[in-house]
PDB file of C-alpha atoms in Angstrom:
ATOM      1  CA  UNK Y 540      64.096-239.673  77.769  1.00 75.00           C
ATOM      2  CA  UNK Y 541      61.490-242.602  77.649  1.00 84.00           C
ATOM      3  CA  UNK Y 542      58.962-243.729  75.171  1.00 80.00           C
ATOM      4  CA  UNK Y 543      56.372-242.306  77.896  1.00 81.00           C
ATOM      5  CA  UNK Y 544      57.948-238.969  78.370  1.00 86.00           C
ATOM      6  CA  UNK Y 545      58.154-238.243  74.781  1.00 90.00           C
ATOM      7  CA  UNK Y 546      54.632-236.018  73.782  1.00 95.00           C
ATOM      8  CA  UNK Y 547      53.493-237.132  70.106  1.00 96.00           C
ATOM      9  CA  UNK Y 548      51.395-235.177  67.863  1.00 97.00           C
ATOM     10  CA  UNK Y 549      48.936-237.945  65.180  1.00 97.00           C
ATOM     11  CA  UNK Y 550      47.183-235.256  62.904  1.00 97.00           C
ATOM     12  CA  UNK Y 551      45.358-237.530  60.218  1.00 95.00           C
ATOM     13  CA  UNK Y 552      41.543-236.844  59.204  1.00 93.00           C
ATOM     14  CA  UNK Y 553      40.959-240.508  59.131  1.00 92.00           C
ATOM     15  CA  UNK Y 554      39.606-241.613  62.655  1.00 93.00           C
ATOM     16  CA  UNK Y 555      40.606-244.702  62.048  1.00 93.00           C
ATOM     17  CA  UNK Y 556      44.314-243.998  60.996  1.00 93.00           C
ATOM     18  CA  UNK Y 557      44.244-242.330  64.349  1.00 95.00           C
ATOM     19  CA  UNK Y 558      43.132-245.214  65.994  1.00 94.00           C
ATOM     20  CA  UNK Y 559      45.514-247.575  64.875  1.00 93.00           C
ATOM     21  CA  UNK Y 560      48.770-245.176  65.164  1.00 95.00           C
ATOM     22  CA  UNK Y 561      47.194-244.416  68.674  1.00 96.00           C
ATOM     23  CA  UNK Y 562      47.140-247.871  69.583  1.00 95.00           C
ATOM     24  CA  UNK Y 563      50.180-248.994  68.167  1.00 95.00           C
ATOM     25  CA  UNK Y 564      52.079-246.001  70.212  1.00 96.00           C
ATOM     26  CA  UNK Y 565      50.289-247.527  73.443  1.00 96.00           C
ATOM     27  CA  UNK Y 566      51.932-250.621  72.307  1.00 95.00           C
ATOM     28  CA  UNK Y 567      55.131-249.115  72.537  1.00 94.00           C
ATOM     29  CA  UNK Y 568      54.338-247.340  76.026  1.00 92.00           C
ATOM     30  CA  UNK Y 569      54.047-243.866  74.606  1.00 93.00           C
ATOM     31  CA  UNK Y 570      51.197-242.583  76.352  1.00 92.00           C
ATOM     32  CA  UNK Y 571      51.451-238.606  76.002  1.00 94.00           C
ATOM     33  CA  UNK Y 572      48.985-238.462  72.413  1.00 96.00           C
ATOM     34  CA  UNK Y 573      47.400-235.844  71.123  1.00 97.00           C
ATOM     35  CA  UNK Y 574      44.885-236.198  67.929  1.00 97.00           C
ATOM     36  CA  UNK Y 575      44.076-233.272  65.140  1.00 97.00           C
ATOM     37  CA  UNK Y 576      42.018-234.115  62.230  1.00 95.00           C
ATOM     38  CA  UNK Y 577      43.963-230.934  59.826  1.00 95.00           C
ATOM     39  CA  UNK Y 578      47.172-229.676  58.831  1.00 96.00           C
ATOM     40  CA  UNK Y 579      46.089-225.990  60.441  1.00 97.00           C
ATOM     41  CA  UNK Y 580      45.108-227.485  63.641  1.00 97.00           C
ATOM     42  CA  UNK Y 581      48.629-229.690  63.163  1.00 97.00           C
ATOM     43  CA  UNK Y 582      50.465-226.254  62.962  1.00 97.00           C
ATOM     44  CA  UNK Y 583      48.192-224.770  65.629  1.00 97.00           C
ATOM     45  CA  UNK Y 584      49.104-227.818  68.089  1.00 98.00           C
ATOM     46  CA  UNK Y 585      52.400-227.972  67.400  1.00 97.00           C
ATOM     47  CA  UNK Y 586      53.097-224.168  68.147  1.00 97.00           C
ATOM     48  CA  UNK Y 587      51.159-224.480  71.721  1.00 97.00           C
ATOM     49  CA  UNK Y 588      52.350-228.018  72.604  1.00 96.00           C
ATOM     50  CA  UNK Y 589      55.635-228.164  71.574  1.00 95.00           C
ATOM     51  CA  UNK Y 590      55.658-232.207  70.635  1.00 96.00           C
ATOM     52  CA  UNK Y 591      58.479-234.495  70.242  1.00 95.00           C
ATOM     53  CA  UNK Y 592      56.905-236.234  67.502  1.00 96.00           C
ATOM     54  CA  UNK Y 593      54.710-235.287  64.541  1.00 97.00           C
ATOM     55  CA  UNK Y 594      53.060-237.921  62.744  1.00 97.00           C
ATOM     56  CA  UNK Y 595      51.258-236.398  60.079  1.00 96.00           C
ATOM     57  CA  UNK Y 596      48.611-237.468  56.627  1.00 93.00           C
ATOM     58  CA  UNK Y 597      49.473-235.492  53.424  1.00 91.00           C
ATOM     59  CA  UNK Y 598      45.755-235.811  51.958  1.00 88.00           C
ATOM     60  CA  UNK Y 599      43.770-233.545  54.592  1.00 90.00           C
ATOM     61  CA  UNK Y 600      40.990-231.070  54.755  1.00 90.00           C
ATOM     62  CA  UNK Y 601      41.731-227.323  55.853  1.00 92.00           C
ATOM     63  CA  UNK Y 602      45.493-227.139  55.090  1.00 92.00           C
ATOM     64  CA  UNK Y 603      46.859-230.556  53.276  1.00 91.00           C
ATOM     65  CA  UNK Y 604      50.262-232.183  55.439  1.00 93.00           C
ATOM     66  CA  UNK Y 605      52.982-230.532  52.736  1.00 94.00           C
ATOM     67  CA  UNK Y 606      51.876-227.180  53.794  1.00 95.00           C
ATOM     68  CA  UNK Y 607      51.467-227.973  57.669  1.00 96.00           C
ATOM     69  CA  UNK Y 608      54.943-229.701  57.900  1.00 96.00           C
ATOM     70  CA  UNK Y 609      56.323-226.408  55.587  1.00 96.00           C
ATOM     71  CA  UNK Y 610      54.878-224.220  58.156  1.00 97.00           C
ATOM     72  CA  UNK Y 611      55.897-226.253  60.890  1.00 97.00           C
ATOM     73  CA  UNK Y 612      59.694-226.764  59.913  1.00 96.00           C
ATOM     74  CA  UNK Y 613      59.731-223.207  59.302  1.00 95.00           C
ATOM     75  CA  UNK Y 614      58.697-222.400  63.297  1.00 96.00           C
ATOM     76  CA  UNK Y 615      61.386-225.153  64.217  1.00 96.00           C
ATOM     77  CA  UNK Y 616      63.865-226.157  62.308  1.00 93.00           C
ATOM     78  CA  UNK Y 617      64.416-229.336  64.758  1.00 93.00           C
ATOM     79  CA  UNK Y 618      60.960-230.334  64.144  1.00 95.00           C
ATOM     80  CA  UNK Y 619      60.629-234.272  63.855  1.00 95.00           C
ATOM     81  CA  UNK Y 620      57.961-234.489  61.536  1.00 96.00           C
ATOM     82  CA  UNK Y 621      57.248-237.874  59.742  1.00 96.00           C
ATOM     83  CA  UNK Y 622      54.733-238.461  57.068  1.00 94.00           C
ATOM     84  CA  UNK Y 623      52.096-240.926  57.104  1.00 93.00           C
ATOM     85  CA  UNK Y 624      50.306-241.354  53.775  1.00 90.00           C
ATOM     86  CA  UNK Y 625      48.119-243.711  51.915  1.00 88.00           C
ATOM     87  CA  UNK Y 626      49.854-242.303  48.834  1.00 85.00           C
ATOM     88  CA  UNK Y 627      54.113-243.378  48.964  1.00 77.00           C
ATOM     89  CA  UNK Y 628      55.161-242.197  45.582  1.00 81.00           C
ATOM     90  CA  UNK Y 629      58.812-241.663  44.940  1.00 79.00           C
ATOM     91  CA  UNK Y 630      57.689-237.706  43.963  1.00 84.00           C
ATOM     92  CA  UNK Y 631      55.300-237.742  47.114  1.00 83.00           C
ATOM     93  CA  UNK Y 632      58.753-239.081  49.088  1.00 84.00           C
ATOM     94  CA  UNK Y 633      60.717-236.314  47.674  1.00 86.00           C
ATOM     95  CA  UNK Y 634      58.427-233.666  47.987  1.00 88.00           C
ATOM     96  CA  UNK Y 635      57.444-234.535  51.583  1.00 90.00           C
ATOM     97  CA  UNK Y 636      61.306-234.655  52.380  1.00 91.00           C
ATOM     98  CA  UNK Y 637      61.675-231.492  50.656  1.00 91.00           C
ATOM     99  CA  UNK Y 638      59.170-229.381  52.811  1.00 92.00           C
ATOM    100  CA  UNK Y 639      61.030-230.977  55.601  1.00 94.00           C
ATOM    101  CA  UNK Y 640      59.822-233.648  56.537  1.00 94.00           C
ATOM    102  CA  UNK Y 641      62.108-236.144  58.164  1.00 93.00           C
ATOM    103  CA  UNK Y 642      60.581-239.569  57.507  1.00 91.00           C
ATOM    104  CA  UNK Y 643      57.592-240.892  55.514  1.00 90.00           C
ATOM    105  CA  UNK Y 644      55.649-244.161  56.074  1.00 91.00           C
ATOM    106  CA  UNK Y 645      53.273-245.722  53.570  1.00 86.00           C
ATOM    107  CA  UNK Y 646      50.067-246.463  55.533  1.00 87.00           C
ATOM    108  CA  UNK Y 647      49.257-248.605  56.881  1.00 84.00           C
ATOM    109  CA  UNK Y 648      52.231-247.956  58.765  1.00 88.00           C
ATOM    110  CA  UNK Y 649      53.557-251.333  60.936  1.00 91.00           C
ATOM    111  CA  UNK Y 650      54.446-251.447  64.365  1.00 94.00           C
ATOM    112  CA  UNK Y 651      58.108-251.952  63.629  1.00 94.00           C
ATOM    113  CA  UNK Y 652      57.922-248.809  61.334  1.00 94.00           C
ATOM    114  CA  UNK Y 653      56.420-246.808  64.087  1.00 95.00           C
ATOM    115  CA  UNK Y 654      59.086-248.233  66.637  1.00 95.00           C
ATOM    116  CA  UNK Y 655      61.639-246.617  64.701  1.00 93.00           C
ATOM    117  CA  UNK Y 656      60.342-243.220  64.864  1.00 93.00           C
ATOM    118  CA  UNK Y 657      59.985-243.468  68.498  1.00 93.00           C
ATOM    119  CA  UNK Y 658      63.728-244.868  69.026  1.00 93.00           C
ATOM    120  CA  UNK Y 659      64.841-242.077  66.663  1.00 89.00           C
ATOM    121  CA  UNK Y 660      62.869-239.237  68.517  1.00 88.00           C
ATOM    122  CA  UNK Y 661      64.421-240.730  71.624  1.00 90.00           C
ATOM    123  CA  UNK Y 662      67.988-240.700  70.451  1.00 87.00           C
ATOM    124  CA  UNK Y 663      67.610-236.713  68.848  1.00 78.00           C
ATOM    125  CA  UNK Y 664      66.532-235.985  72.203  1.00 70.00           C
TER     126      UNK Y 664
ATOM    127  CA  UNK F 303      46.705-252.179  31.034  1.00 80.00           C
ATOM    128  CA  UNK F 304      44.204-249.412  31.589  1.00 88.00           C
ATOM    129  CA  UNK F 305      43.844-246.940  34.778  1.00 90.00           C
ATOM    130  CA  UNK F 306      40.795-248.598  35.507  1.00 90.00           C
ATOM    131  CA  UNK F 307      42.563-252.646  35.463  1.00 91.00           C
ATOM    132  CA  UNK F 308      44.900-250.938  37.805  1.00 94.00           C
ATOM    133  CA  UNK F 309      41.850-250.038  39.754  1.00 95.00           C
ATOM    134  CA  UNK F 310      40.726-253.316  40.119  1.00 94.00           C
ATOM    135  CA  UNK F 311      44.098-255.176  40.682  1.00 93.00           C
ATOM    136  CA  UNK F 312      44.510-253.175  43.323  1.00 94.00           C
ATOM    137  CA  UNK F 313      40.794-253.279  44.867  1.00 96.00           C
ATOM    138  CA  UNK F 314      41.119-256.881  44.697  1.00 94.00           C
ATOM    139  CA  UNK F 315      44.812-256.917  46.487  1.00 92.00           C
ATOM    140  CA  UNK F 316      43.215-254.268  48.611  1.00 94.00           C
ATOM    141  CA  UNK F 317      39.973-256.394  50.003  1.00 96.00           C
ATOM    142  CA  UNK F 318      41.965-259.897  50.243  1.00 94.00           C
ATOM    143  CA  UNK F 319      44.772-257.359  52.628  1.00 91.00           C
ATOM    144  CA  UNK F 320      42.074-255.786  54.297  1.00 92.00           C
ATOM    145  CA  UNK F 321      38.847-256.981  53.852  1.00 94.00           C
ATOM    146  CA  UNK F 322      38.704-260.746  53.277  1.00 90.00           C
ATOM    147  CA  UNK F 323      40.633-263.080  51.122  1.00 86.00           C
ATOM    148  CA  UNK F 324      37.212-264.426  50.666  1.00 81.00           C
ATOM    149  CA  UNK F 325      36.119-262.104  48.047  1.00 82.00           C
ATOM    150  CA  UNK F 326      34.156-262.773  44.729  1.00 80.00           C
ATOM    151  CA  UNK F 327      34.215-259.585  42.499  1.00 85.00           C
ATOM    152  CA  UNK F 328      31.484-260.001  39.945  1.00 91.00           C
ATOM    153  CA  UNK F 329      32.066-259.043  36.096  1.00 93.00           C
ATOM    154  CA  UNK F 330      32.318-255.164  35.881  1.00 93.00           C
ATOM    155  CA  UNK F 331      29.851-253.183  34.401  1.00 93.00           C
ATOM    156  CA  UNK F 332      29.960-249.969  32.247  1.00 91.00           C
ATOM    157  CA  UNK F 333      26.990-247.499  33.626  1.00 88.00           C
ATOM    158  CA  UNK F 334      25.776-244.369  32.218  1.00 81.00           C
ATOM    159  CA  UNK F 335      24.704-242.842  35.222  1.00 74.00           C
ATOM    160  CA  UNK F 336      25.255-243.723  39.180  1.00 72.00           C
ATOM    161  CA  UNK F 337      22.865-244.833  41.926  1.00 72.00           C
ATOM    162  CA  UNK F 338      21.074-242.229  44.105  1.00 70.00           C
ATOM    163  CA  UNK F 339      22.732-244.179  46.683  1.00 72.00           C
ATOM    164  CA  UNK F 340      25.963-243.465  45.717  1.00 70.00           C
ATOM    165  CA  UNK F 341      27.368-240.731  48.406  1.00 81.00           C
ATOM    166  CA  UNK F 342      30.917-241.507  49.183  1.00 90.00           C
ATOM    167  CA  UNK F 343      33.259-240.371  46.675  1.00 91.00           C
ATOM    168  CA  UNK F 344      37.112-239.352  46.210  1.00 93.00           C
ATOM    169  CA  UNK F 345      38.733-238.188  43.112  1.00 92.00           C
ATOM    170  CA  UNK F 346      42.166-238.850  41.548  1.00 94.00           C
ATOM    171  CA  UNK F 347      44.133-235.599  40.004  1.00 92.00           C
ATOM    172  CA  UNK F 348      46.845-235.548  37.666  1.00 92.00           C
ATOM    173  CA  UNK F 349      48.178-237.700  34.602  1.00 91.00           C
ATOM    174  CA  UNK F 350      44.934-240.166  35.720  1.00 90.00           C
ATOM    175  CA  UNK F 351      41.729-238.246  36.446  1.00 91.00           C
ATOM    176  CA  UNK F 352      39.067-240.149  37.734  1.00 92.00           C
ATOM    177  CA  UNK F 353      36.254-240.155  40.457  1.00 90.00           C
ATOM    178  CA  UNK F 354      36.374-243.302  42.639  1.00 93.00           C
ATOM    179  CA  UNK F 355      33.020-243.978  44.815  1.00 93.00           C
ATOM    180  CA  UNK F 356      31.227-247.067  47.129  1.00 94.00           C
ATOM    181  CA  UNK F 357      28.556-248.068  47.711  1.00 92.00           C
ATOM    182  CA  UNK F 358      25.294-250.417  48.364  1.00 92.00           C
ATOM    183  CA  UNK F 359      23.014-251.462  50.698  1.00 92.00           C
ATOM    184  CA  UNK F 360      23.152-250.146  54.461  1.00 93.00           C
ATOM    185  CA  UNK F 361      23.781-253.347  56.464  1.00 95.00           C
ATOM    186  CA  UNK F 362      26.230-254.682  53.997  1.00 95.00           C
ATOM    187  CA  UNK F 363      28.382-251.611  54.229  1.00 95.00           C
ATOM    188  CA  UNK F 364      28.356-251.555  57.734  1.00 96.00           C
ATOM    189  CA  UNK F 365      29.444-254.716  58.110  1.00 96.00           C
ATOM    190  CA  UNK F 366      32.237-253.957  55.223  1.00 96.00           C
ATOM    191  CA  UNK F 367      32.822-251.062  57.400  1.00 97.00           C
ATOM    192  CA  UNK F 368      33.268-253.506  60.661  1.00 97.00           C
ATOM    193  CA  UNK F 369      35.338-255.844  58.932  1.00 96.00           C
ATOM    194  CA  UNK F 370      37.637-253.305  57.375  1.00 96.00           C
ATOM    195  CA  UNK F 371      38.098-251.370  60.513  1.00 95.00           C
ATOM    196  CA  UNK F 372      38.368-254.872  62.952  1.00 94.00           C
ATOM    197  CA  UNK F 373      35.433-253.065  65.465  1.00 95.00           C
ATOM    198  CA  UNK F 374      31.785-252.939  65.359  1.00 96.00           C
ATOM    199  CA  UNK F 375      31.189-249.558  62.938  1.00 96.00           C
ATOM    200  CA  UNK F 376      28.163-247.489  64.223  1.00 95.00           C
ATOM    201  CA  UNK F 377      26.117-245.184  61.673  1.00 94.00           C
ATOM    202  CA  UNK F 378      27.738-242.380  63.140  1.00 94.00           C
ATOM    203  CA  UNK F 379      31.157-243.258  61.804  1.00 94.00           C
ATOM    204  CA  UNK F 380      30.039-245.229  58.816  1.00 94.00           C
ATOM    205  CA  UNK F 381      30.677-243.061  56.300  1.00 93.00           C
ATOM    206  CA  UNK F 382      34.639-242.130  57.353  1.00 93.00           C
ATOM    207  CA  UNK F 383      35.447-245.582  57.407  1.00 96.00           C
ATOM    208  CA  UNK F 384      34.268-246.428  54.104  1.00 96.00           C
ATOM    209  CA  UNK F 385      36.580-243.140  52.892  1.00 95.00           C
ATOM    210  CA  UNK F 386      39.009-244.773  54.747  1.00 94.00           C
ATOM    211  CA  UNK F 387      39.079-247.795  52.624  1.00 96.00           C
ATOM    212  CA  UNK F 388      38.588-245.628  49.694  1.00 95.00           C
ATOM    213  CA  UNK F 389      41.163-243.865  50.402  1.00 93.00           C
ATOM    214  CA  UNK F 390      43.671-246.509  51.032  1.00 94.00           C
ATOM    215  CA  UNK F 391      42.610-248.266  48.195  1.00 95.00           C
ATOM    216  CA  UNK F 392      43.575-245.151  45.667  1.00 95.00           C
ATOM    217  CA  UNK F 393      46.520-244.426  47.581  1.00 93.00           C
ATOM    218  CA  UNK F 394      47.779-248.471  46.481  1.00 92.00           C
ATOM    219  CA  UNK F 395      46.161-247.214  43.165  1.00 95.00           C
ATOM    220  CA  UNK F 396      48.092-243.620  42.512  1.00 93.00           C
ATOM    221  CA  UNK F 397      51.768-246.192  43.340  1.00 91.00           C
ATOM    222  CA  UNK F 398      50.572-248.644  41.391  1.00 92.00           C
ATOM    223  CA  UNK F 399      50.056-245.636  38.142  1.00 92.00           C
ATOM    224  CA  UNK F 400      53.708-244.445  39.308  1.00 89.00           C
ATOM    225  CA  UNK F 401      55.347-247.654  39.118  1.00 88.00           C
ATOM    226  CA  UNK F 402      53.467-248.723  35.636  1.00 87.00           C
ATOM    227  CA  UNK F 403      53.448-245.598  33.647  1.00 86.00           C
ATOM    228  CA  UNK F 404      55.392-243.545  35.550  1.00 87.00           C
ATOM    229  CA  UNK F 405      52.402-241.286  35.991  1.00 87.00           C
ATOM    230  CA  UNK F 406      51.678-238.623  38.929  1.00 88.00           C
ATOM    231  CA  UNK F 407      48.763-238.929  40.703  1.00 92.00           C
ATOM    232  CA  UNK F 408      47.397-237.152  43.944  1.00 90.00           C
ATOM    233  CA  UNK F 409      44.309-237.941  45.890  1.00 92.00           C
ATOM    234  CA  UNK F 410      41.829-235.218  47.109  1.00 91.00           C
ATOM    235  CA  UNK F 411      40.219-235.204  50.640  1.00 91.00           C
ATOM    236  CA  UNK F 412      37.098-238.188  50.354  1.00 91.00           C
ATOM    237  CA  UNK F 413      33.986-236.298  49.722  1.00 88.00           C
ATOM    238  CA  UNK F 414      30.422-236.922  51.608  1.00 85.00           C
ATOM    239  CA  UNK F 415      27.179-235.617  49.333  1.00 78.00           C
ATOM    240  CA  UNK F 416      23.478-236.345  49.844  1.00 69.00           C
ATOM    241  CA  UNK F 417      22.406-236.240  46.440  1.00 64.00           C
ATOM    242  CA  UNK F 418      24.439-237.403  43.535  1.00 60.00           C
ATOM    243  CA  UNK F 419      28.144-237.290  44.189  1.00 59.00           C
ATOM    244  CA  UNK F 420      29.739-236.537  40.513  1.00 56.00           C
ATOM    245  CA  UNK F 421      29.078-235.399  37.322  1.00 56.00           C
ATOM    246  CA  UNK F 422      28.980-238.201  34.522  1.00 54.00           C
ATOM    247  CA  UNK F 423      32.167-238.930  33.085  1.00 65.00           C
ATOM    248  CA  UNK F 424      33.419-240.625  29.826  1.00 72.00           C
ATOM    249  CA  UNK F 425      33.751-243.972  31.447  1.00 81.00           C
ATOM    250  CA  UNK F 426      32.203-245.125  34.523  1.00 88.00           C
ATOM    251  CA  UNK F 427      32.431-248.884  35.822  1.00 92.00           C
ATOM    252  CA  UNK F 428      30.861-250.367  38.992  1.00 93.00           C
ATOM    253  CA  UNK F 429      32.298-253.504  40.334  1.00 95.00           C
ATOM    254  CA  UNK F 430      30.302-255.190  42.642  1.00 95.00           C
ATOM    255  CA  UNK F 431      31.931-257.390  45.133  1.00 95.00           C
ATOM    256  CA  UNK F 432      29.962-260.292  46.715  1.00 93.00           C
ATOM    257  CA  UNK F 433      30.468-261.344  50.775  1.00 93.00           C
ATOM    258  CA  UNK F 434      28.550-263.328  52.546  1.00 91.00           C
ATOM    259  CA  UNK F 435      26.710-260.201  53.918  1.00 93.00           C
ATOM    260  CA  UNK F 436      26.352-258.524  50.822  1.00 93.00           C
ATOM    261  CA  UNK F 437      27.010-257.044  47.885  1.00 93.00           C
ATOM    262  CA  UNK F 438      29.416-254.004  48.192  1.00 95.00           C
ATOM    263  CA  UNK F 439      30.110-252.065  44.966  1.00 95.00           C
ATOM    264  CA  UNK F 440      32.846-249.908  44.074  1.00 95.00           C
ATOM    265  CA  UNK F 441      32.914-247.442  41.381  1.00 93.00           C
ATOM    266  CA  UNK F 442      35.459-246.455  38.969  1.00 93.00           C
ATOM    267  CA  UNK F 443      35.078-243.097  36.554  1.00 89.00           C
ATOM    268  CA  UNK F 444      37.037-241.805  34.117  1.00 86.00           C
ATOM    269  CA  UNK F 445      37.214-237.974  33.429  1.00 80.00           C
TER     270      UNK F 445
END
């Protein structure tokens, strides 16, 4: 698999959060993106679109990311879901990790950050 | 150190990052009540409580806005990028409270209001931050 086959779910309420992970995926030739603003619409997405990748904010409207990556996890285990959140507390680490998430990036989260998750999702796959 | 020095280390770390490294915050003042202006606003739950808010005149946030975001910010998007930069700002803030005083913090989703945005707290500071297009302000208030 290639950085452009791999389909990558942002779900973030900031627009421009989106932006910039958007861009910076472009950047790394992953061009299969799809953008939700909620942690229901996350789980929603994820159910009918199956992606490789789940980047996903903790701090949302709706449903907040904890919950959606709980949810999520718990419809597939092999769920590669990685947090991206303004707030990187050790507790916020460790509860993140603990709903099953399998990364977490402090935003703003930097390209080489990024290129890790794709490499990662690449090799799992 | 107080919650709200924290605040402004990191506000000040946060606009010379993001903003501009040519910043001037001005002396911070202790308010009783908060502008009519004042719609943007996100709070701060846990061991610190607090509301956090901007604001100030229209053509000095945008261009805030358009600095922050590297893009020309229209009015229609105004308002989430300023939450954006609220919201990064706190989340640099709520670390900042973990790594001093080992306290736990969360952040709630930015809120938008038309009329006055919170209640009056115990303490509320604005510091206002001088660019060359303006005066941005940035408001810190302690339940």
């Amino acid at each position: 698999m290639a950085e452009n086959d791999l389909k990558i779910l942002i779900c973030d309420d900031s627009l421009l959060a989106r932006k910039n992970l958007r861009e910076t995926l472009k950047t790394l030739n992953c061009q299969n993106i799809i953008e939700v603003t909620d942690g229901q619409a996350a789980v929603d997405t994820y159910k009918s679109e199956n992606p490789d990748i789940v980047f996903l904010d903790i701090v949302m409207p709706v449903k907040d990311g904890i919950t959606a990556v709980k949810e999520i996890c718990e419809y597939d285990s092999n769920a590669y879901v990685v947090m991206v959140s303004s707030v990187g507390t050790q507790s916020h680490l460790k509860e993140a990790i603990k709903a099953g998430a399998s990364d977490f990036m402090q935003k703003p989260a930097t390209t080489d950050q990024v290129k890790n998750v794709v490499t990662q999702a690449i090799t799992k796959r | 150190m107080s919650y709200k020095d924290i605040f402004l280390a990191e506000l000040v770390f946060s606009l010379a990052e993001h903003v501009s490294e040519d910043v001037i915050p001005q002396p911070t003042i202790q308010v009783q009540s908060l502008p009519s202006e004042c719609h943007i606003s996100q709070q701060v739950t846990g061991d610190c409580s607090a509301v956090t808010a901007i604001f100030g005149e229209h053509d000095a946030l945008a261009a805030f806005a358009s600095q922050y975001a590297k893009f020309e910010v229209t009015d229609d998007i105004l308002g989430e990028i300023l939450a954006d930069f609220l919201n990064m700002n706190n989340g640099s803030f709520v670390v900042s409270l973990s790594d001093t005083f080992e306290a736990e913090c969360s952040l709630s989703v930015p809120e938008f209001s038309d009329g006055a945005i919170v209640p009056l707290l115990k303490d509320t500071y604005i510091t206002p931050v001088e660019f060359d297009y303006g005066t941005v302000n940035f408001v810190f208030s302690e339940m």
